[in-house]
Each structure stands twice: as C-alpha cells, then as structure tokens.
DNA sequence: GTCTATATTTCGATAGAC
DNA sequence: GTCTATCGAAATATAGAC
C-alpha cells in the first residue's frame, strides 16, 4: 500500500477537525489550524473563504457521522431488542474511536443551535419515530413489552451510551479510571445498557 | 420587599455567569460581560484582575452547585431506593432552574480538565463511594437488589438525569418539544428514571 | 496553489484623570 | 470606584508577488 500524502485541503480539514473538537469554535485560531496542517492561514481562507465556513464543513461531517447509521439500524426488520443491541454496540464502538465527538456536538449545538437544526432538517426524524412507534405498539400487543413513547426510549438509550463519554475527564481524573479501564468498562457496558433498557420495558 | 439594586461587582458576576455558561470561556469577551453589566471592561479587571480569575470564580460557584447536595443525600440513613429518588428529584428540579449548567461544566471540563480536578480534590469521593458500596452490599445480602458497583450506579443515574438537558436544543428544535412540554417531560421523568434504575438492580 | 506582507478589527490589560 | 484613552498582542481576512 502506498503511503499517499494528503493534499493541502485534506490536511487542513483533518487539522481543523482535531482542533475544533478539542477546543471549540472560538477556542481555536486559523493560525493553530494552519500550523498543524503545515501551511499558512492564507491557505485556509483560500480553500474555505472564512473560519465560519470551515467550521460548518467540519461540523456537518461529524454530525452526520453521529446520526447516520442509527437511522438504518432503526429501519431494519428485526425484533426491538436486537435493534437496541445493534445500536448500542455500534455507538459504543464508534465513540471509543472518537471520544471527543459528543462534547463537540453538544457544546457547539448550544453555542449555535441554528446550524444543528439546519442539518437535522435533512433527516426524516418524524418518519423514523413513527416507524419505531409502530414496532413498539406491535410488541406491546404481543405481550413482549410495555408501551414506551419512542422518543423517550431513544433518549434513554442515548443517555446511557453517550453520557459516560461526556464525563470521561472526571472519570479518568478522579474516579480511578485509566484509558484502559475506561475502555473495558464501556465494552462491558454494552450489555449492561441493553439489559437496563430492556428490563425497564419488558413485561 | 425593596427592589434592591445590585452593586457593580455582583452585576459583573451575574453577567459573566450568564455569558460563560452560554458560550464558554473563549466565546465571550470582557466587553460582552461589561456591557451587559452596564459598565466597562476596566471595572471587570478592577474587580477580578484578569479574565482567567473571573472565570475561575464563576466556574467554582457553578461546579459546587452541581455536586454539593448529592453528597449529603448519599450520607443520609435511608434505604437505597429512597436515596435514589431524592437525588433524582433534587437534580431534575435544579437543572430545570439552570438548564445550561451541564453543558457549561462538560465543555469546560474537556477544554481545561485541570481546573475541574483541582476542585474535585476537596470532595471526599472515595469515601462517598465506599459508603455507598457498603449499603449496596448490605441490601444485596438482604435479597433486595443484585450487586452493582457504586460508580456504575451513579453513572447510570447521572446519565438518565443530565443527558436530556444536554440534548435539549435538539429536542426543542426538532423533536417537537417546547419549553413547556420539555419541563413536563422532565417532571414525569423523575419517576421514570427511578423506575428504570430500580428495575435494573431489583431482585 | 502557495506564500509574504499587510490591512483591519478586536481582545485583554494598564495608565491616569476624576 | 468609575471612567476614557491607549498600548501591545493576536485574530480574521485580503492583496499581490511568484
């Protein structure tokens, strides 16, 4: 395999992604991004016109990453419990690879809600929730679970999955976790989350 | 009741709290803070010497607010289920009053972990967890619950309680919630959270 | 496409009058 | 205690040579 060196635009994107995720929009200067990409601020403006536009590009990519595959998992033809298992497993794996993603999304979403809403418009949330609602009602009728509003089910799943990554600095800093034990906890936690969710709705 | 006008220092603190919480340390200028407090940047430096010192004052106040009373609830002599009920209820009430608090703590914790760790040193976390561990083992022996490591129990409680506030912009923006229905959801959710937690550990 | 140089603004902080 | 004025540094963005 060739060691393909990236072009300047790609280097800038990768550097910007890293810096924005670590310190947010206003915590990063074009100088930081350019230096880390081995080029100058002028090149950043040349490719992306402005800091805002560069940020928008980065944010969109990360945002889609976080929400894309959940949708396809929800639409699969599987029992609810298996869907939940798949979503949790996928999310934990992905978050372990990019643990700074949630706090990036969260803080920028509060700083600038409009940018999120604009991107969310392209995701058929209502349809996904309706679909999920049908399945919940079906399995309720079959006596498998008790009814739970689909939005609340999703909030519970996301809460138990994402929150530990948001409080990771506290866990590794003072609660006695290291990088290794944190990863181990999260791998074990996949099963715990599904168990907790399922016990809360199982008949 | 007299309409007591606050002095300049208090006005600056209140303005700084609001702005820092909304946009973080580097997203706010002393100019913003001063203008909103009806004074000038000079006065901010006069009272607090530097932006860093001002921020530290604000952060410490908010941080203690978030963690103070959990400790006392944990130390009370009550059955575990009642402790959980009390903690969840208190947290939800407080977060409804200051919904921007979690994202403020979370993002600044990631941008500057040291400041958090310094404040955490004064809280006897190990002792609290040991105390909780004893109670869990006791109620396990009594056949009330199955054993769960105290840190994981606390993570689950905090996850289900705090996460909805972190994703509030998404819920009110696109998931069909308004301020009123969000508040209603969270009030109802108090009971749901305790139920979910309890079912996950009950025998 | 890439760089240097620079224009322009804004920021944090200080000096000094009152 | 409070303000105006200002300094020096750093930021975004642009102009222009190559």
Short mmCIF file of C-alpha atoms (C1' of nucleotides) in Angstrom, two decimals:
data_model
loop_
_atom_site.label_atom_id
_atom_site.label_comp_id
_atom_site.label_asym_id
_atom_site.label_seq_id
_atom_site.Cartn_x
_atom_site.Cartn_y
_atom_site.Cartn_z
CA UNK A 1 0.00 0.00 0.00
CA UNK A 2 1.35 3.40 -0.97
CA UNK A 3 1.91 5.98 1.73
CA UNK A 4 -0.20 8.54 -0.04
CA UNK A 5 0.48 12.03 1.26
CA UNK A 6 -2.67 14.08 1.60
CA UNK A 7 -3.12 17.33 -0.27
CA UNK A 8 -3.30 20.67 1.50
CA UNK A 9 -7.08 20.87 1.63
CA UNK A 10 -7.35 17.46 3.27
CA UNK A 11 -4.59 18.32 5.72
CA UNK A 12 -6.44 21.47 6.72
CA UNK A 13 -9.69 19.57 7.20
CA UNK A 14 -8.04 16.97 9.39
CA UNK A 15 -6.23 19.58 11.45
CA UNK A 16 -9.40 21.66 11.83
CA UNK A 17 -11.43 18.64 12.88
CA UNK A 18 -8.93 17.80 15.58
CA UNK A 19 -8.63 21.35 16.93
CA UNK A 20 -12.31 22.28 16.77
CA UNK A 21 -13.27 19.05 18.51
CA UNK A 22 -10.76 19.69 21.27
CA UNK A 23 -11.40 23.36 21.97
CA UNK A 24 -14.50 24.51 20.10
CA UNK A 25 -15.05 27.19 17.50
CA UNK A 26 -13.82 30.19 19.47
CA UNK A 27 -11.03 28.32 21.24
CA UNK A 28 -9.12 27.77 18.00
CA UNK A 29 -7.37 30.20 15.67
CA UNK A 30 -6.76 29.77 11.96
CA UNK A 31 -3.10 30.07 12.87
CA UNK A 32 -3.33 26.93 15.03
CA UNK A 33 -5.10 25.01 12.30
CA UNK A 34 -2.74 26.14 9.56
CA UNK A 35 0.42 25.45 11.55
CA UNK A 36 -0.71 21.94 12.40
CA UNK A 37 -1.52 21.31 8.75
CA UNK A 38 1.95 22.52 7.79
CA UNK A 39 0.70 25.57 5.87
CA UNK A 40 -0.44 29.17 6.42
CA UNK A 41 -3.66 30.94 7.40
CA UNK A 42 -3.89 32.27 3.87
CA UNK A 43 -4.38 28.78 2.54
CA UNK A 44 -7.20 28.14 4.97
CA UNK A 45 -9.00 31.22 3.71
CA UNK A 46 -8.17 30.30 0.15
CA UNK A 47 -9.93 26.93 0.44
CA UNK A 48 -12.76 27.77 2.82
CA UNK A 49 -13.32 31.55 2.48
CA UNK A 50 -13.84 32.07 6.25
CA UNK A 51 -13.48 30.44 9.63
CA UNK A 52 -17.26 30.09 9.90
CA UNK A 53 -17.48 28.24 6.60
CA UNK A 54 -14.62 25.92 7.52
CA UNK A 55 -16.30 25.16 10.80
CA UNK A 56 -19.58 24.43 9.08
CA UNK A 57 -17.90 21.87 6.84
CA UNK A 58 -16.28 20.12 9.80
CA UNK A 59 -19.40 20.17 11.94
CA UNK A 60 -21.60 18.73 9.21
CA UNK A 61 -19.25 15.79 8.69
CA UNK A 62 -19.09 14.95 12.39
CA UNK A 63 -22.79 15.45 12.89
CA UNK A 64 -23.73 13.09 10.10
CA UNK A 65 -21.27 10.55 11.45
CA UNK A 66 -23.08 10.58 14.77
CA UNK A 67 -26.58 10.15 13.37
CA UNK A 68 -26.26 8.39 10.07
CA UNK A 69 -26.21 4.71 10.86
CA UNK A 70 -28.69 4.87 13.70
CA UNK A 71 -31.33 5.52 11.08
CA UNK A 72 -30.52 2.45 9.00
CA UNK A 73 -30.43 0.26 12.09
CA UNK A 74 -33.86 1.54 13.11
CA UNK A 75 -35.33 0.65 9.74
CA UNK A 76 -34.08 -2.94 9.68
CA UNK A 77 -36.60 -5.75 10.08
CA UNK A 78 -35.54 -7.09 13.48
CA UNK A 79 -37.10 -7.56 16.92
CA UNK A 80 -36.82 -4.44 19.06
CA UNK A 81 -34.34 -5.99 21.47
CA UNK A 82 -31.94 -6.85 18.67
CA UNK A 83 -32.26 -3.36 17.23
CA UNK A 84 -31.37 -1.85 20.58
CA UNK A 85 -28.43 -4.23 20.92
CA UNK A 86 -27.12 -3.26 17.49
CA UNK A 87 -27.48 0.48 18.04
CA UNK A 88 -25.76 0.43 21.43
CA UNK A 89 -22.93 -1.74 20.18
CA UNK A 90 -22.31 0.41 17.13
CA UNK A 91 -22.43 3.64 19.11
CA UNK A 92 -20.04 2.47 21.82
CA UNK A 93 -17.54 1.22 19.23
CA UNK A 94 -17.68 4.48 17.35
CA UNK A 95 -17.43 6.64 20.47
CA UNK A 96 -14.40 4.70 21.67
CA UNK A 97 -12.73 5.66 18.41
CA UNK A 98 -13.69 9.32 18.71
CA UNK A 99 -14.42 10.03 22.38
CA UNK A 100 -14.34 13.81 21.96
CA UNK A 101 -17.21 13.80 19.43
CA UNK A 102 -20.15 14.12 21.85
CA UNK A 103 -18.82 17.13 23.76
CA UNK A 104 -18.00 18.80 20.47
CA UNK A 105 -21.52 18.33 19.15
CA UNK A 106 -23.12 19.25 22.48
CA UNK A 107 -21.22 22.46 23.11
CA UNK A 108 -21.49 23.76 19.55
CA UNK A 109 -25.15 22.84 19.48
CA UNK A 110 -25.68 25.13 22.48
CA UNK A 111 -23.43 27.83 21.09
CA UNK A 112 -25.17 27.90 17.75
CA UNK A 113 -28.44 25.93 17.65
CA UNK A 114 -29.34 27.06 14.14
CA UNK A 115 -26.53 25.13 12.49
CA UNK A 116 -27.78 21.89 14.03
CA UNK A 117 -31.38 22.49 13.14
CA UNK A 118 -30.43 23.16 9.54
CA UNK A 119 -28.66 19.83 9.28
CA UNK A 120 -31.40 17.98 11.13
CA UNK A 121 -33.93 19.07 8.52
CA UNK A 122 -32.50 16.53 6.12
CA UNK A 123 -33.09 13.61 8.46
CA UNK A 124 -36.62 12.15 8.39
CA UNK A 125 -36.91 12.03 12.18
CA UNK A 126 -40.69 12.00 12.29
CA UNK A 127 -40.82 9.05 9.95
CA UNK A 128 -38.23 7.11 11.95
CA UNK A 129 -40.08 7.77 15.20
CA UNK A 130 -43.40 6.75 13.64
CA UNK A 131 -41.87 3.54 12.37
CA UNK A 132 -40.42 2.83 15.81
CA UNK A 133 -43.75 3.64 17.44
CA UNK A 134 -45.47 1.05 15.26
CA UNK A 135 -42.99 -1.62 16.29
CA UNK A 136 -43.31 -0.74 19.97
CA UNK A 137 -47.11 -0.97 19.74
CA UNK A 138 -46.84 -4.28 17.89
CA UNK A 139 -44.58 -5.86 20.50
CA UNK A 140 -46.75 -4.38 23.24
CA UNK A 141 -49.77 -6.14 21.76
CA UNK A 142 -47.78 -9.37 21.60
CA UNK A 143 -47.17 -9.07 25.33
CA UNK A 144 -43.40 -8.73 24.95
CA UNK A 145 -43.03 -5.22 26.36
CA UNK A 146 -44.98 -2.42 27.93
CA UNK A 147 -45.54 0.68 25.83
CA UNK A 148 -42.99 3.48 25.95
CA UNK A 149 -43.06 6.59 23.73
CA UNK A 150 -40.38 6.11 21.07
CA UNK A 151 -38.72 9.43 21.80
CA UNK A 152 -38.28 8.50 25.45
CA UNK A 153 -36.86 5.11 24.55
CA UNK A 154 -34.28 6.74 22.30
CA UNK A 155 -33.41 9.34 24.93
CA UNK A 156 -32.78 6.59 27.48
CA UNK A 157 -30.56 4.64 25.11
CA UNK A 158 -28.57 7.70 24.10
CA UNK A 159 -28.28 8.86 27.71
CA UNK A 160 -26.75 5.63 28.98
CA UNK A 161 -24.47 5.33 25.95
CA UNK A 162 -23.20 8.85 25.40
CA UNK A 163 -23.08 10.38 28.88
CA UNK A 164 -20.08 8.39 30.14
CA UNK A 165 -18.03 9.83 27.29
CA UNK A 166 -19.08 13.33 28.27
CA UNK A 167 -17.94 12.82 31.84
CA UNK A 168 -14.81 10.90 30.86
CA UNK A 169 -12.44 13.64 32.10
CA UNK A 170 -13.95 13.30 35.54
CA UNK A 171 -13.86 9.51 35.48
CA UNK A 172 -10.23 9.29 34.41
CA UNK A 173 -9.23 12.28 36.50
CA UNK A 174 -10.68 11.46 39.87
CA UNK A 175 -12.84 8.34 39.80
CA UNK A 176 -9.93 6.00 39.39
CA UNK A 177 -10.35 5.04 35.75
CA UNK A 178 -7.47 4.88 33.28
CA UNK A 179 -7.77 4.85 29.50
CA UNK A 180 -7.63 1.05 29.58
CA UNK A 181 -10.17 0.52 32.34
CA UNK A 182 -12.47 3.12 30.81
CA UNK A 183 -12.45 1.24 27.51
CA UNK A 184 -13.00 -2.03 29.34
CA UNK A 185 -15.92 -0.52 31.25
CA UNK A 186 -17.56 0.70 28.08
CA UNK A 187 -17.17 -2.66 26.32
CA UNK A 188 -18.76 -4.43 29.28
CA UNK A 189 -21.34 -1.65 29.47
CA UNK A 190 -22.75 -2.52 26.05
CA UNK A 191 -24.51 -5.47 27.61
CA UNK A 192 -25.42 -3.55 30.78
CA UNK A 193 -27.13 -0.80 28.81
CA UNK A 194 -29.24 -3.22 26.80
CA UNK A 195 -30.14 -5.09 30.00
CA UNK A 196 -31.12 -1.89 31.78
CA UNK A 197 -33.21 -0.63 28.88
CA UNK A 198 -34.87 -3.98 28.35
CA UNK A 199 -35.73 -4.56 31.99
CA UNK A 200 -37.35 -1.13 32.05
CA UNK A 201 -39.83 -2.10 29.31
CA UNK A 202 -40.04 -5.90 29.46
CA UNK A 203 -43.28 -7.40 30.69
CA UNK B 1 -39.93 43.95 49.50
CA UNK B 2 -37.42 46.51 48.34
CA UNK B 3 -36.14 46.37 44.81
CA UNK B 4 -32.52 46.28 45.90
CA UNK B 5 -30.20 47.25 43.07
CA UNK B 6 -27.08 45.09 42.98
CA UNK B 7 -23.63 46.62 43.18
CA UNK B 8 -21.23 46.59 40.27
CA UNK B 9 -19.30 43.53 41.37
CA UNK B 10 -22.46 41.47 41.68
CA UNK B 11 -23.72 42.72 38.34
CA UNK B 12 -20.47 41.63 36.70
CA UNK B 13 -20.63 38.19 38.30
CA UNK B 14 -24.19 37.65 37.16
CA UNK B 15 -23.43 38.82 33.64
CA UNK B 16 -20.29 36.70 33.47
CA UNK B 17 -22.13 33.62 34.69
CA UNK B 18 -24.75 34.02 32.01
CA UNK B 19 -22.31 34.63 29.17
CA UNK B 20 -19.73 31.99 30.14
CA UNK B 21 -22.44 29.38 30.53
CA UNK B 22 -23.86 30.19 27.13
CA UNK B 23 -20.66 30.41 25.09
CA UNK B 24 -17.73 29.21 27.16
CA UNK B 25 -14.52 30.88 28.21
CA UNK B 26 -13.13 31.78 24.81
CA UNK B 27 -16.51 32.55 23.28
CA UNK B 28 -17.01 35.57 25.49
CA UNK B 29 -15.16 38.88 25.67
CA UNK B 30 -14.82 41.12 28.68
CA UNK B 31 -16.54 43.72 26.54
CA UNK B 32 -19.65 41.50 26.30
CA UNK B 33 -19.68 40.91 30.03
CA UNK B 34 -19.11 44.54 30.93
CA UNK B 35 -21.73 45.88 28.55
CA UNK B 36 -24.37 43.50 29.86
CA UNK B 37 -23.50 44.53 33.41
CA UNK B 38 -23.86 48.18 32.42
CA UNK B 39 -20.23 49.04 32.99
CA UNK B 40 -16.80 48.87 31.26
CA UNK B 41 -14.03 46.32 30.80
CA UNK B 42 -11.87 48.35 33.15
CA UNK B 43 -14.21 47.61 36.01
CA UNK B 44 -14.06 43.89 35.30
CA UNK B 45 -10.29 43.98 35.55
CA UNK B 46 -10.51 46.20 38.58
CA UNK B 47 -12.55 43.66 40.50
CA UNK B 48 -11.14 40.41 39.14
CA UNK B 49 -7.64 41.26 37.85
CA UNK B 50 -7.95 39.06 34.75
CA UNK B 51 -10.42 37.13 32.62
CA UNK B 52 -8.94 33.85 33.87
CA UNK B 53 -9.54 34.78 37.51
CA UNK B 54 -13.07 35.91 36.82
CA UNK B 55 -13.81 32.66 35.05
CA UNK B 56 -12.38 30.64 37.90
CA UNK B 57 -14.69 32.36 40.37
CA UNK B 58 -17.74 31.66 38.20
CA UNK B 59 -16.82 28.08 37.44
CA UNK B 60 -16.18 27.20 41.07
CA UNK B 61 -19.59 28.50 42.11
CA UNK B 62 -21.43 26.56 39.43
CA UNK B 63 -19.42 23.42 39.98
CA UNK B 64 -20.12 23.30 43.68
CA UNK B 65 -23.77 23.92 42.98
CA UNK B 66 -23.87 20.81 40.81
CA UNK B 67 -22.14 18.45 43.23
CA UNK B 68 -22.73 19.79 46.71
CA UNK B 69 -26.03 18.35 47.82
CA UNK B 70 -25.61 14.95 46.18
CA UNK B 71 -23.03 14.18 48.84
CA UNK B 72 -25.32 14.94 51.76
CA UNK B 73 -28.12 12.88 50.25
CA UNK B 74 -25.76 9.93 49.84
CA UNK B 75 -24.78 10.06 53.50
CA UNK B 76 -28.33 10.07 54.87
CA UNK B 77 -29.60 6.97 56.64
CA UNK B 78 -32.23 5.84 54.16
CA UNK B 79 -32.95 2.76 52.04
CA UNK B 80 -31.15 2.88 48.70
CA UNK B 81 -34.33 3.34 46.71
CA UNK B 82 -35.30 6.41 48.67
CA UNK B 83 -31.82 7.85 48.30
CA UNK B 84 -32.02 7.42 44.54
CA UNK B 85 -35.46 9.01 44.49
CA UNK B 86 -34.23 12.01 46.45
CA UNK B 87 -31.13 12.54 44.34
CA UNK B 88 -33.01 12.33 41.04
CA UNK B 89 -35.75 14.65 42.24
CA UNK B 90 -33.33 17.25 43.53
CA UNK B 91 -31.20 17.14 40.39
CA UNK B 92 -34.11 17.50 37.99
CA UNK B 93 -35.52 20.42 39.94
CA UNK B 94 -32.19 22.18 39.98
CA UNK B 95 -31.45 21.52 36.31
CA UNK B 96 -34.85 22.87 35.31
CA UNK B 97 -33.84 26.11 37.01
CA UNK B 98 -30.45 26.24 35.32
CA UNK B 99 -30.65 24.07 32.19
CA UNK B 100 -27.42 25.42 30.69
CA UNK B 101 -25.32 24.30 33.66
CA UNK B 102 -24.39 20.78 32.44
CA UNK B 103 -23.11 21.79 29.03
CA UNK B 104 -21.09 24.56 30.65
CA UNK B 105 -19.43 22.17 33.10
CA UNK B 106 -18.95 19.46 30.47
CA UNK B 107 -17.36 21.61 27.80
CA UNK B 108 -15.05 23.50 30.13
CA UNK B 109 -14.08 20.22 31.76
CA UNK B 110 -12.89 18.99 28.38
CA UNK B 111 -11.17 22.24 27.42
CA UNK B 112 -9.37 22.55 30.75
CA UNK B 113 -9.50 19.35 32.85
CA UNK B 114 -7.07 20.67 35.47
CA UNK B 115 -9.46 23.26 36.88
CA UNK B 116 -12.08 20.58 37.46
CA UNK B 117 -9.70 18.15 39.06
CA UNK B 118 -8.46 20.83 41.41
CA UNK B 119 -11.98 21.47 42.66
CA UNK B 120 -12.77 17.76 42.85
CA UNK B 121 -9.89 17.23 45.27
CA UNK B 122 -11.93 18.82 48.03
CA UNK B 123 -14.75 16.34 47.68
CA UNK B 124 -14.26 13.01 49.50
CA UNK B 125 -15.36 10.92 46.54
CA UNK B 126 -13.65 7.73 47.62
CA UNK B 127 -15.31 7.88 50.99
CA UNK B 128 -18.74 8.50 49.48
CA UNK B 129 -18.33 5.60 47.07
CA UNK B 130 -17.13 3.28 49.85
CA UNK B 131 -20.13 4.23 51.96
CA UNK B 132 -22.44 3.59 49.02
CA UNK B 133 -20.71 0.28 48.32
CA UNK B 134 -21.40 -0.86 51.87
CA UNK B 135 -25.08 -0.08 51.53
CA UNK B 136 -25.32 -1.85 48.19
CA UNK B 137 -23.68 -4.97 49.65
CA UNK B 138 -25.98 -4.83 52.66
CA UNK B 139 -29.14 -4.65 50.59
CA UNK B 140 -27.73 -7.32 48.29
CA UNK B 141 -27.33 -9.64 51.27
CA UNK B 142 -30.90 -8.84 52.34
CA UNK B 143 -32.08 -10.05 48.94
CA UNK B 144 -33.45 -6.64 47.92
CA UNK B 145 -31.14 -5.99 44.97
CA UNK B 146 -28.36 -7.55 42.94
CA UNK B 147 -24.89 -6.10 43.35
CA UNK B 148 -23.81 -3.22 41.15
CA UNK B 149 -20.52 -1.31 41.52
CA UNK B 150 -21.37 2.06 43.11
CA UNK B 151 -19.60 4.05 40.41
CA UNK B 152 -21.70 2.38 37.72
CA UNK B 153 -24.90 3.01 39.63
CA UNK B 154 -24.06 6.69 39.92
CA UNK B 155 -23.12 6.91 36.25
CA UNK B 156 -26.47 5.42 35.27
CA UNK B 157 -28.41 7.83 37.46
CA UNK B 158 -26.50 10.85 36.22
CA UNK B 159 -26.78 9.71 32.61
CA UNK B 160 -30.55 9.42 32.64
CA UNK B 161 -30.94 12.68 34.58
CA UNK B 162 -28.45 15.02 32.96
CA UNK B 163 -28.31 13.89 29.33
CA UNK B 164 -31.75 15.22 28.33
CA UNK B 165 -30.62 18.70 29.34
CA UNK B 166 -27.52 18.36 27.21
CA UNK B 167 -29.58 17.48 24.17
CA UNK B 168 -32.31 19.99 24.94
CA UNK B 169 -31.55 22.17 21.87
CA UNK B 170 -32.19 19.16 19.66
CA UNK B 171 -35.35 18.17 21.49
CA UNK B 172 -36.90 21.62 21.41
CA UNK B 173 -35.56 22.33 17.94
CA UNK B 174 -36.61 19.30 16.01
CA UNK B 175 -38.14 16.60 18.21
CA UNK B 176 -41.34 18.51 18.77
CA UNK B 177 -40.79 19.64 22.34
CA UNK B 178 -41.49 23.15 23.57
CA UNK B 179 -40.22 24.70 26.80
CA UNK B 180 -43.44 23.67 28.49
CA UNK B 181 -43.56 20.10 27.26
CA UNK B 182 -39.86 19.66 27.97
CA UNK B 183 -40.41 20.70 31.57
CA UNK B 184 -43.42 18.42 31.80
CA UNK B 185 -41.40 15.54 30.38
CA UNK B 186 -38.64 16.04 32.93
CA UNK B 187 -41.07 16.22 35.84
CA UNK B 188 -42.70 12.99 34.75
CA UNK B 189 -39.26 11.56 34.05
CA UNK B 190 -38.27 11.77 37.72
CA UNK B 191 -40.36 8.70 38.38
CA UNK B 192 -39.33 7.00 35.13
CA UNK B 193 -35.65 7.32 35.96
CA UNK B 194 -36.04 5.83 39.42
CA UNK B 195 -38.14 3.00 37.95
CA UNK B 196 -35.59 2.28 35.25
CA UNK B 197 -32.69 2.29 37.70
CA UNK B 198 -34.54 0.22 40.23
CA UNK B 199 -35.72 -2.42 37.79
CA UNK B 200 -32.15 -2.82 36.60
CA UNK B 201 -30.95 -3.83 40.07
CA UNK B 202 -34.04 -5.19 41.83
CA UNK B 203 -34.16 -8.91 42.52
"C1'" DG C 1 -1.73 26.97 -5.36
"C1'" DT C 2 1.24 28.89 -2.14
"C1'" DC C 3 3.49 32.21 0.13
"C1'" DT C 4 4.70 37.09 2.45
"C1'" DA C 5 3.01 41.28 3.74
"C1'" DT C 6 -0.41 43.95 5.50
"C1'" DA C 7 -4.98 45.96 6.42
"C1'" DT C 8 -8.44 45.99 9.94
"C1'" DT C 9 -10.59 44.70 13.94
"C1'" DT C 10 -10.89 43.07 18.47
"C1'" DC C 11 -9.13 41.44 22.61
"C1'" DG C 12 -7.08 41.65 27.42
"C1'" DA C 13 -4.88 44.65 30.28
"C1'" DT C 14 -2.98 49.09 32.10
"C1'" DA C 15 -2.40 54.13 32.96
"C1'" DG C 16 -4.23 58.03 34.66
"C1'" DA C 17 -7.88 61.70 35.35
"C1'" DC C 18 -11.64 62.49 38.38
"C1'" DG D 1 -14.77 53.23 42.34
"C1'" DT D 2 -15.53 54.53 37.79
"C1'" DC D 3 -14.48 56.20 33.62
"C1'" DT D 4 -11.66 57.42 28.96
"C1'" DA D 5 -7.72 56.61 26.42
"C1'" DT D 6 -4.46 53.70 24.82
"C1'" DC D 7 -0.97 50.03 24.44
"C1'" DG D 8 0.51 45.62 22.63
"C1'" DA D 9 -0.79 41.26 21.09
"C1'" DA D 10 -3.47 38.32 18.41
"C1'" DA D 11 -7.21 37.39 15.40
"C1'" DT D 12 -9.62 37.27 10.64
"C1'" DA D 13 -9.26 38.40 6.20
"C1'" DT D 14 -7.28 40.30 1.88
"C1'" DA D 15 -3.80 41.89 -1.61
"C1'" DG D 16 -0.41 40.74 -4.50
"C1'" DA D 17 4.11 38.55 -5.89
"C1'" DC D 18 5.66 34.21 -7.63
#
